[in-house]
Coordinates of C-alpha atoms in Angstrom, one line a residue:
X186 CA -9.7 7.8 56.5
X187 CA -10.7 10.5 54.0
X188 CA -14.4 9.8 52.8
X189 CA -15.9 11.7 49.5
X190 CA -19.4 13.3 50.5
X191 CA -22.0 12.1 48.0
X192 CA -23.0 15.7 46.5
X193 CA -19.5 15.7 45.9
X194 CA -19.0 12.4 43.9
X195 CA -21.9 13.1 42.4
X196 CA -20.7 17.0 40.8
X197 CA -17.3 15.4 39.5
X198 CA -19.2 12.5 37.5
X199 CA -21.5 15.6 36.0
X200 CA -18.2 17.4 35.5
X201 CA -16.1 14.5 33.7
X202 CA -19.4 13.7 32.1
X203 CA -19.5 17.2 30.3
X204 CA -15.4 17.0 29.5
X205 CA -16.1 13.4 27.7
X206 CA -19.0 15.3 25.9
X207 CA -17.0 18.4 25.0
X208 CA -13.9 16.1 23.6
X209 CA -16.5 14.3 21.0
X210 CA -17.4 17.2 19.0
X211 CA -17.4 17.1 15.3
X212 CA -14.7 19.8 14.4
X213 CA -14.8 22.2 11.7
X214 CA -16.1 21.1 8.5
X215 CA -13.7 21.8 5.9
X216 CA -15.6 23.2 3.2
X217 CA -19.2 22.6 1.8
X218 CA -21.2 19.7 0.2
X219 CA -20.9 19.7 -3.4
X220 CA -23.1 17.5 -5.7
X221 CA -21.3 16.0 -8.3
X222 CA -23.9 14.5 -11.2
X223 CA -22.6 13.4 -15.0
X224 CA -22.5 10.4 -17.2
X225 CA -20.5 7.5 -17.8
X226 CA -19.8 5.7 -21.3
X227 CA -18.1 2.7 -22.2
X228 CA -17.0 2.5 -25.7
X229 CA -19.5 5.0 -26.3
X230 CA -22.4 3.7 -25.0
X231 CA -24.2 4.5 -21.9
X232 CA -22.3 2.5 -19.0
X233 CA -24.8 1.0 -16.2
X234 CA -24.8 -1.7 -13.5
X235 CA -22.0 -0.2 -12.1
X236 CA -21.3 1.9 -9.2
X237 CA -19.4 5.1 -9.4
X238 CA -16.6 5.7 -6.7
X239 CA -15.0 9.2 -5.9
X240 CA -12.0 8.7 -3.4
X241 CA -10.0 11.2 -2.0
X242 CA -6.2 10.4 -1.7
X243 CA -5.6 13.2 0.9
X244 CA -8.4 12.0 3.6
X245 CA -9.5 8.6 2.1
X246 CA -12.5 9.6 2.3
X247 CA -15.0 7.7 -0.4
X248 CA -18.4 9.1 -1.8
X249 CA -20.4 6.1 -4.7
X250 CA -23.4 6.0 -6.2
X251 CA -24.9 3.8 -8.8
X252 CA -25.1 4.2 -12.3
X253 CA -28.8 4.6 -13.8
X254 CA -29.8 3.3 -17.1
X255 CA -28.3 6.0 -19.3
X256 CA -25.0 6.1 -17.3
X257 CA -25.9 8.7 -14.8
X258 CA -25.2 9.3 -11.3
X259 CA -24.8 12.0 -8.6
X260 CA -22.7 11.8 -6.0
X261 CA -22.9 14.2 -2.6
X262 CA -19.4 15.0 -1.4
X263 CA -19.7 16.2 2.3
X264 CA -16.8 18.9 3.8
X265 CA -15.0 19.3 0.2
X266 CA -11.9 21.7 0.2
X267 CA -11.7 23.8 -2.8
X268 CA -9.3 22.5 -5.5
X269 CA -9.3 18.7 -3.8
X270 CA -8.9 16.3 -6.5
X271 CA -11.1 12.5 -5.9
X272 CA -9.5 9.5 -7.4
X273 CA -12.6 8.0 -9.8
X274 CA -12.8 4.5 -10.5
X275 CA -15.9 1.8 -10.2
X276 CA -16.9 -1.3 -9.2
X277 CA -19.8 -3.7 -10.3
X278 CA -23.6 -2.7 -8.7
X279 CA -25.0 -4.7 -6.3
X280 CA -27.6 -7.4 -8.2
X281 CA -31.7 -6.6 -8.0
X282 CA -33.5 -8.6 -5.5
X283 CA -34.5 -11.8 -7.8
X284 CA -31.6 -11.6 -10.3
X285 CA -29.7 -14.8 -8.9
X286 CA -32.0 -18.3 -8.2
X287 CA -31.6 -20.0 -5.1
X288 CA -28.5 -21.7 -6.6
X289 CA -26.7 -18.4 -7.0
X290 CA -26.9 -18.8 -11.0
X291 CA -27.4 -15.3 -13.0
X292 CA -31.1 -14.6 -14.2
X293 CA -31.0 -12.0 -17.4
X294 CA -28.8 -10.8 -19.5
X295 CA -25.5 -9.5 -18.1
X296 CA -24.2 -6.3 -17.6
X297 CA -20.4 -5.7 -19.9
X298 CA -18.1 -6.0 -17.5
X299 CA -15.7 -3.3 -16.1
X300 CA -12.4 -3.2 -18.1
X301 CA -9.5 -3.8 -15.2
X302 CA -7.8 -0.9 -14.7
X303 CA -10.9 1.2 -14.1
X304 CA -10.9 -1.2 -11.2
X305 CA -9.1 0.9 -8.9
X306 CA -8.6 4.5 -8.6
X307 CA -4.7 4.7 -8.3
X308 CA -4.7 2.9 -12.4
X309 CA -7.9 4.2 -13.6
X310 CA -6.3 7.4 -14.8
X311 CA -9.7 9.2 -14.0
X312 CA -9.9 12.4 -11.5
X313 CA -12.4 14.8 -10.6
X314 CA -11.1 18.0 -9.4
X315 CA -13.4 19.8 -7.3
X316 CA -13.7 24.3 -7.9
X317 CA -15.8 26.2 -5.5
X318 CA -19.1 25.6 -7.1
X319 CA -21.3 24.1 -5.3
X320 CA -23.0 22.0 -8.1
X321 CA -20.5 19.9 -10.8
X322 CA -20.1 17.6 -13.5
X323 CA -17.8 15.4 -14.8
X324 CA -18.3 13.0 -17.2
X325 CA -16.7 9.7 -17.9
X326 CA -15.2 8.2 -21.3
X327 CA -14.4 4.4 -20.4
X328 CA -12.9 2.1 -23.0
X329 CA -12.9 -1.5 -23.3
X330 CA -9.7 -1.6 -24.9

């Protein structure tokens, strides 16, 4: 009967070891991060309590961040290719600690809510086409009607 010699067991576990290693490396990025910062209004006002969503249709790959007071955000887009356009659309922020009671019930005034179609990127109409520039902004004109 043929028996395996322990040194030897033991160099092809270190071997497949290192091939399992090798076969989970990241790949090549495609391109570099890009910060993309601007403003969004609705009806011409400074649109908060909302959270900003940049989706690519190519990778489906999704980048948010939340709106600030005056409508602000930035977003960082990780392994961008040049000329890649991100479907925009938005969803409602995530409520402060303390803003429901224990019954669930809304404390405060509420935040307009987000027209429909802006809802979903593929009916929002709104796109973000990324250059070469490392640093970009696009703003965002929403409308309630």
């Amino acid at each position: 009967m043929f028996r395996l010699h322990p040194l030897m067991i033991d160099s092809v576990m270190v071997s497949l070891f290192c091939v399992v290693l090798a076969g989970c490396g990241g790949g090549e990025a495609l391109g570099p991060t890009v910060t993309v910062t601007g403003q969004v209004t609705l009806d011409g006002q400074p649109f908060s309590d909302a959270v900003i969503w940049l989706n690519s249709p190519k990778t489906g790959a999704g980048y948010n961040a939340e709106l600030d007071d005056e409508g602000r955000y930035t977003v960082q887009i990780q392994d961008t290719a040049v000329g890649e356009s991100y479907n925009v659309f938005f969803s409602g922020a995530a409520p402060e600690e303390g803003a429901v009671d224990g019954a669930g019930t809304p404390q405060g005034p509420q935040p307009p809510p987000i027209p429909g179609r802006y809802h979903d990127g593929s009916t929002s109409g709104l796109t973000a086409q990324l250059t070469g520039e490392t640093t970009q902004s696009f703003d965002f004109a929403l409308d309630s009607k």
